[in-house]
CSV table of N, CA, C and O in Angstrom, one decimal:
chain,number,residue,atom,x,y,z
A,11,UNK,N,-28.7,-27.6,14.8
A,11,UNK,CA,-27.6,-27.4,14.2
A,11,UNK,C,-26.7,-27.8,13.0
A,11,UNK,O,-26.0,-26.8,12.4
A,12,UNK,N,-27.4,-28.0,11.8
A,12,UNK,CA,-27.2,-28.6,10.9
A,12,UNK,C,-28.0,-26.6,10.2
A,12,UNK,O,-27.0,-26.5,8.9
A,13,UNK,N,-28.8,-26.2,10.5
A,13,UNK,CA,-29.2,-25.1,10.2
A,13,UNK,C,-27.9,-24.0,10.3
A,13,UNK,O,-27.8,-23.3,9.3
A,14,UNK,N,-27.4,-23.9,11.3
A,14,UNK,CA,-26.0,-23.1,12.0
A,14,UNK,C,-24.9,-23.5,10.7
A,14,UNK,O,-24.9,-22.6,10.3
A,15,UNK,N,-24.5,-24.6,10.8
A,15,UNK,CA,-24.0,-25.2,9.9
A,15,UNK,C,-23.5,-24.8,8.5
A,15,UNK,O,-22.8,-24.1,7.6
A,16,UNK,N,-25.1,-24.5,7.8
A,16,UNK,CA,-25.6,-24.4,6.6
A,16,UNK,C,-25.1,-22.8,6.8
A,16,UNK,O,-24.3,-21.9,5.3
A,17,UNK,N,-25.7,-22.5,7.6
A,17,UNK,CA,-25.5,-20.6,7.2
A,17,UNK,C,-24.0,-20.3,7.3
A,17,UNK,O,-23.8,-19.3,6.3
A,18,UNK,N,-23.6,-21.0,8.2
A,18,UNK,CA,-21.9,-20.3,8.2
A,18,UNK,C,-21.3,-20.5,7.3
A,18,UNK,O,-20.4,-20.2,6.2
A,19,UNK,N,-21.4,-21.9,6.1
A,19,UNK,CA,-20.6,-22.3,4.9
A,19,UNK,C,-21.4,-21.1,4.2
A,19,UNK,O,-20.6,-20.7,3.0
A,20,UNK,N,-22.9,-20.8,3.7
A,20,UNK,CA,-23.5,-20.1,2.9
A,20,UNK,C,-22.5,-18.3,3.0
A,20,UNK,O,-21.9,-17.8,2.3
A,21,UNK,N,-22.1,-18.1,4.6
A,21,UNK,CA,-21.5,-16.8,5.0
A,21,UNK,C,-20.2,-17.1,4.2
A,21,UNK,O,-19.5,-16.1,3.9
A,22,UNK,N,-19.3,-17.8,4.7
A,22,UNK,CA,-17.9,-18.3,4.2
A,22,UNK,C,-17.9,-17.8,2.2
A,22,UNK,O,-17.0,-17.5,2.2
A,23,UNK,N,-18.6,-18.8,1.7
A,23,UNK,CA,-19.0,-19.1,0.6
A,23,UNK,C,-18.8,-17.4,0.1
A,23,UNK,O,-18.2,-16.8,-0.8
A,24,UNK,N,-20.1,-16.6,0.3
A,24,UNK,CA,-19.8,-15.0,-0.2
A,24,UNK,C,-19.2,-14.4,0.3
A,24,UNK,O,-18.1,-13.8,-0.6
A,25,UNK,N,-18.4,-14.2,1.1
A,25,UNK,CA,-17.1,-13.6,1.8
A,25,UNK,C,-15.5,-13.9,0.5
A,25,UNK,O,-14.9,-13.1,0.1
A,26,UNK,N,-15.8,-15.3,0.2
A,26,UNK,CA,-14.6,-15.9,-0.7
A,26,UNK,C,-15.1,-15.1,-1.4
A,26,UNK,O,-13.9,-14.7,-2.8
A,27,UNK,N,-16.7,-15.0,-2.4
A,27,UNK,CA,-16.6,-14.8,-3.8
A,27,UNK,C,-16.7,-12.8,-3.2
A,27,UNK,O,-15.6,-12.6,-4.8
A,28,UNK,N,-16.5,-12.6,-2.7
A,28,UNK,CA,-17.1,-11.1,-2.4
A,28,UNK,C,-15.0,-10.7,-2.4
A,28,UNK,O,-14.7,-9.7,-3.6
A,29,UNK,N,-13.6,-11.4,-1.7
A,29,UNK,CA,-12.6,-11.1,-2.0
A,29,UNK,C,-12.2,-11.5,-3.3
A,29,UNK,O,-11.2,-10.4,-3.3
A,30,UNK,N,-12.7,-11.9,-3.9
A,30,UNK,CA,-11.6,-13.0,-5.0
A,30,UNK,C,-12.5,-11.8,-6.0
A,30,UNK,O,-11.6,-11.4,-7.3
A,31,UNK,N,-13.3,-11.1,-6.2
A,31,UNK,CA,-13.7,-10.8,-7.2
A,31,UNK,C,-13.6,-8.9,-6.9
A,31,UNK,O,-13.4,-8.3,-8.1
A,32,UNK,N,-13.1,-8.8,-5.6
A,32,UNK,CA,-12.6,-7.5,-6.0
A,32,UNK,C,-11.0,-7.1,-6.1
A,32,UNK,O,-10.9,-5.7,-6.1
A,33,UNK,N,-10.4,-7.3,-6.2
A,33,UNK,CA,-9.4,-7.3,-6.9
A,33,UNK,C,-9.0,-6.6,-8.3
A,33,UNK,O,-9.3,-6.9,-9.2
A,34,UNK,N,-8.1,-6.2,-8.6
A,34,UNK,CA,-8.1,-5.4,-9.1
A,34,UNK,C,-6.8,-5.4,-10.0
A,34,UNK,O,-6.0,-6.0,-9.7
A,35,UNK,N,-6.5,-6.0,-11.5
A,35,UNK,CA,-5.7,-6.3,-11.9
A,35,UNK,C,-4.8,-5.5,-12.6
A,35,UNK,O,-4.3,-5.6,-14.0
A,36,UNK,N,-3.5,-4.7,-12.0
A,36,UNK,CA,-3.1,-3.3,-12.3
A,36,UNK,C,-1.9,-3.8,-12.7
A,36,UNK,O,-1.1,-3.4,-13.4
A,37,UNK,N,-1.1,-5.1,-12.0
A,37,UNK,CA,0.4,-5.6,-12.1
A,37,UNK,C,0.5,-6.0,-13.8
A,37,UNK,O,1.7,-6.2,-14.4
A,38,UNK,N,-0.9,-6.6,-14.3
A,38,UNK,CA,-0.6,-7.1,-15.9
A,38,UNK,C,-0.5,-6.2,-16.8
A,38,UNK,O,-0.4,-6.5,-18.2
A,39,UNK,N,-1.1,-4.9,-16.6
A,39,UNK,CA,-1.5,-3.9,-17.3
A,39,UNK,C,0.0,-3.4,-18.2
A,39,UNK,O,1.2,-3.5,-17.7
A,40,UNK,N,-0.2,-3.4,-19.4
A,40,UNK,CA,0.7,-2.8,-20.1
A,40,UNK,C,1.1,-1.7,-20.6
A,40,UNK,O,-0.1,-0.5,-20.6
A,41,UNK,N,2.0,-1.1,-20.7
A,41,UNK,CA,2.3,0.4,-20.6
A,41,UNK,C,0.9,1.1,-22.0
A,41,UNK,O,1.1,0.1,-22.8
A,42,UNK,N,1.0,2.3,-22.0
A,42,UNK,CA,0.4,2.5,-23.1
A,42,UNK,C,1.2,2.9,-24.4
A,42,UNK,O,0.7,2.9,-25.5
A,43,UNK,N,2.3,3.2,-24.3
A,43,UNK,CA,3.1,3.3,-25.5
A,43,UNK,C,4.2,2.3,-25.5
A,43,UNK,O,3.6,1.5,-25.2
A,44,UNK,N,4.7,2.5,-26.5
A,44,UNK,CA,5.7,1.3,-27.1
A,44,UNK,C,6.6,1.1,-26.6
A,44,UNK,O,7.5,0.2,-26.8
A,45,UNK,N,6.9,2.0,-25.8
A,45,UNK,CA,8.6,2.3,-25.0
A,45,UNK,C,8.6,1.3,-23.9
A,45,UNK,O,7.7,0.8,-23.9
A,46,UNK,N,10.1,0.6,-24.2
A,46,UNK,CA,10.5,0.0,-23.6
A,46,UNK,C,10.7,0.4,-21.9
A,46,UNK,O,11.4,1.1,-21.9
A,47,UNK,N,10.3,-0.2,-20.8
A,47,UNK,CA,10.9,0.5,-19.9
A,47,UNK,C,11.6,-0.5,-19.3
A,47,UNK,O,11.1,-2.1,-19.4
A,48,UNK,N,12.2,-0.1,-18.3
A,48,UNK,CA,13.8,-1.3,-17.2
A,48,UNK,C,13.6,-0.7,-15.8
A,48,UNK,O,13.0,-0.1,-15.5
A,49,UNK,N,13.5,-2.0,-14.9
A,49,UNK,CA,13.8,-0.9,-13.5
A,49,UNK,C,15.1,-0.9,-13.1
A,49,UNK,O,15.9,-1.5,-13.1
A,50,UNK,N,15.4,0.2,-12.6
A,50,UNK,CA,16.6,0.3,-12.0
A,50,UNK,C,16.5,0.4,-9.8
A,50,UNK,O,15.6,1.4,-10.0
A,51,UNK,N,17.9,0.6,-9.4
A,51,UNK,CA,17.7,0.8,-8.6
A,51,UNK,C,17.3,2.7,-7.9
A,51,UNK,O,18.3,3.0,-8.7
A,52,UNK,N,16.2,3.0,-7.3
A,52,UNK,CA,16.3,4.2,-6.8
A,52,UNK,C,17.6,5.0,-6.1
A,52,UNK,O,17.5,4.7,-4.6
A,53,UNK,N,18.2,5.2,-6.2
A,53,UNK,CA,19.2,5.5,-5.5
A,53,UNK,C,18.7,7.0,-4.7
A,53,UNK,O,19.2,7.0,-3.6
A,54,UNK,N,18.2,7.4,-5.1
A,54,UNK,CA,17.7,9.1,-4.6
A,54,UNK,C,17.4,8.7,-3.4
A,54,UNK,O,17.4,9.5,-2.3
A,55,UNK,N,15.9,7.6,-3.4
A,55,UNK,CA,15.2,7.1,-2.3
A,55,UNK,C,16.3,6.3,-1.2
A,55,UNK,O,15.9,6.7,0.2
A,56,UNK,N,17.5,5.6,-1.9
A,56,UNK,CA,18.2,5.2,-0.9
A,56,UNK,C,19.4,6.6,-0.2
A,56,UNK,O,19.4,5.9,1.0
A,57,UNK,N,19.2,7.2,-0.8
A,57,UNK,CA,20.1,8.3,0.0
A,57,UNK,C,19.2,8.7,1.3
A,57,UNK,O,19.8,9.3,2.1
A,58,UNK,N,17.5,8.9,0.8
A,58,UNK,CA,17.0,9.9,1.4
A,58,UNK,C,17.1,8.5,2.5
A,58,UNK,O,16.8,9.7,4.0
A,59,UNK,N,16.7,7.7,2.5
A,59,UNK,CA,16.6,6.4,3.9
A,59,UNK,C,18.0,6.3,4.4
A,59,UNK,O,18.2,6.5,5.9
A,60,UNK,N,19.0,6.8,3.6
A,60,UNK,CA,20.1,6.7,4.9
A,60,UNK,C,20.4,7.6,5.6
A,60,UNK,O,20.9,7.6,6.7
A,61,UNK,N,20.0,9.0,4.8
A,61,UNK,CA,20.0,10.4,5.8
A,61,UNK,C,19.4,10.4,6.9
A,61,UNK,O,19.5,10.8,8.0
A,62,UNK,N,17.9,9.9,6.6
A,62,UNK,CA,17.0,9.6,7.8
A,62,UNK,C,17.6,8.8,8.8
A,62,UNK,O,17.5,9.0,10.1
A,63,UNK,N,18.0,8.1,8.5
A,63,UNK,CA,19.0,6.6,9.5
A,63,UNK,C,20.4,7.7,10.7
A,63,UNK,O,20.0,7.4,11.8
A,64,UNK,N,21.0,8.7,9.5
A,64,UNK,CA,22.3,9.4,10.2
A,64,UNK,C,21.8,10.1,11.6
A,64,UNK,O,22.0,10.1,12.1
A,65,UNK,N,20.1,10.8,11.1
A,65,UNK,CA,20.0,12.0,11.8
A,65,UNK,C,18.8,11.2,12.7
A,65,UNK,O,18.4,12.0,13.6
A,66,UNK,N,18.2,9.9,13.2
A,66,UNK,CA,17.8,9.6,13.6
A,66,UNK,C,17.9,9.3,15.2
A,66,UNK,O,19.3,9.2,15.5
A,67,UNK,N,17.0,9.8,16.4
A,67,UNK,CA,17.9,9.7,17.7
A,67,UNK,C,17.7,8.4,18.0
A,67,UNK,O,19.0,8.1,18.8
A,68,UNK,N,17.0,7.0,17.5
A,68,UNK,CA,17.8,5.7,17.3
A,68,UNK,C,19.0,5.5,16.7
A,68,UNK,O,18.5,5.7,15.7
A,69,UNK,N,19.2,4.0,17.1
A,69,UNK,CA,19.7,3.7,16.5
A,69,UNK,C,19.6,3.0,15.2
A,69,UNK,O,19.1,1.8,15.8
A,70,UNK,N,19.1,2.8,14.4
A,70,UNK,CA,18.5,2.5,13.2
A,70,UNK,C,19.8,2.1,12.0
A,70,UNK,O,20.4,2.9,11.3
A,71,UNK,N,19.7,0.8,11.5
A,71,UNK,CA,20.5,0.5,10.6
A,71,UNK,C,19.7,-0.7,9.5
A,71,UNK,O,18.5,-1.4,10.0
A,72,UNK,N,19.6,0.1,8.2
A,72,UNK,CA,19.0,-0.6,6.9
A,72,UNK,C,19.4,-1.5,6.4
A,72,UNK,O,20.8,-1.3,5.7
A,73,UNK,N,18.7,-2.3,6.2
A,73,UNK,CA,19.4,-3.2,5.2
A,73,UNK,C,18.3,-3.7,4.0
A,73,UNK,O,17.6,-4.7,4.4
A,74,UNK,N,18.6,-4.0,2.7
A,74,UNK,CA,17.4,-3.6,2.0
A,74,UNK,C,18.4,-5.0,1.3
A,74,UNK,O,19.1,-5.3,1.2
A,75,UNK,N,17.0,-5.6,1.5
A,75,UNK,CA,16.7,-7.0,1.3
A,75,UNK,C,15.7,-6.7,-0.5
A,75,UNK,O,17.0,-7.6,-1.2
A,76,UNK,N,15.0,-6.0,-0.4
A,76,UNK,CA,15.1,-5.6,-2.0
A,76,UNK,C,14.7,-3.8,-2.1
A,76,UNK,O,13.8,-3.1,-1.5
A,77,UNK,N,16.1,-3.7,-2.6
A,77,UNK,CA,16.3,-2.2,-2.5
A,77,UNK,C,15.0,-1.6,-3.2
A,77,UNK,O,14.4,-2.3,-4.1
A,78,UNK,N,14.5,-0.5,-3.3
A,78,UNK,CA,13.4,0.3,-3.9
A,78,UNK,C,14.4,0.4,-5.5
A,78,UNK,O,15.1,0.5,-5.8
A,79,UNK,N,12.8,0.3,-6.2
A,79,UNK,CA,13.3,0.4,-7.9
A,79,UNK,C,12.1,1.1,-8.4
A,79,UNK,O,11.1,1.6,-7.6
A,80,UNK,N,12.9,2.2,-9.5
A,80,UNK,CA,11.6,2.6,-10.1
A,80,UNK,C,11.8,2.5,-11.2
A,80,UNK,O,12.8,1.6,-12.1
A,81,UNK,N,11.0,2.4,-12.0
A,81,UNK,CA,10.6,2.1,-13.4
A,81,UNK,C,11.0,3.4,-14.7
A,81,UNK,O,10.8,4.4,-14.2
A,82,UNK,N,12.2,3.5,-15.0
A,82,UNK,CA,12.5,4.5,-16.4
A,82,UNK,C,12.6,3.5,-17.7
A,82,UNK,O,12.3,2.7,-17.8
A,83,UNK,N,12.4,4.4,-18.4
A,83,UNK,CA,12.2,4.5,-20.0
A,83,UNK,C,13.6,4.1,-20.2
A,83,UNK,O,14.8,4.5,-20.3
A,84,UNK,N,13.8,2.8,-20.9
A,84,UNK,CA,15.0,2.5,-21.9
A,84,UNK,C,15.9,3.6,-22.7
A,84,UNK,O,16.7,3.7,-22.4
A,85,UNK,N,15.1,4.2,-22.9
A,85,UNK,CA,15.9,5.3,-23.9
A,85,UNK,C,16.7,6.2,-23.3
A,85,UNK,O,17.5,6.6,-23.0
A,86,UNK,N,16.3,6.7,-22.2
A,86,UNK,CA,16.3,8.1,-21.4
A,86,UNK,C,17.6,7.0,-20.1
A,86,UNK,O,18.5,8.1,-19.7
A,87,UNK,N,17.3,6.1,-20.1
A,87,UNK,CA,18.6,5.2,-19.1
A,87,UNK,C,19.6,5.1,-20.0
A,87,UNK,O,21.1,5.4,-19.8
A,88,UNK,N,20.0,5.1,-21.0
A,88,UNK,CA,20.8,4.9,-22.4
A,88,UNK,C,21.7,6.2,-22.6
A,88,UNK,O,23.0,6.5,-22.8
A,89,UNK,N,20.9,7.3,-22.5
A,89,UNK,CA,21.0,9.0,-22.8
A,89,UNK,C,21.9,9.3,-21.5
A,89,UNK,O,22.8,9.9,-21.0
A,90,UNK,N,20.9,8.9,-20.4
A,90,UNK,CA,22.2,9.0,-18.9
A,90,UNK,C,23.6,8.2,-18.8
A,90,UNK,O,24.2,8.5,-18.4
A,91,UNK,N,23.4,7.8,-19.7
A,91,UNK,CA,25.1,7.0,-19.4
A,91,UNK,C,26.1,7.4,-20.2
A,91,UNK,O,26.5,8.0,-21.0
């Protein structure tokens, strides 16, 4: 009984260590250039999804809780205004 419990605890600890060390830290990565980026709503993707909903054989209604966003350079955003 104690041996089985010990083996179970060791296996679970090894699994937890393996899962915690396999994560990649891409979210904290800084952009390579000094250029500043902003996130804007990706209106092209919203339009594609709306068009797909319109031509879908089933009744689909999309409600965007978090609309798709894309990363744009701040200088490009100011040029397009």
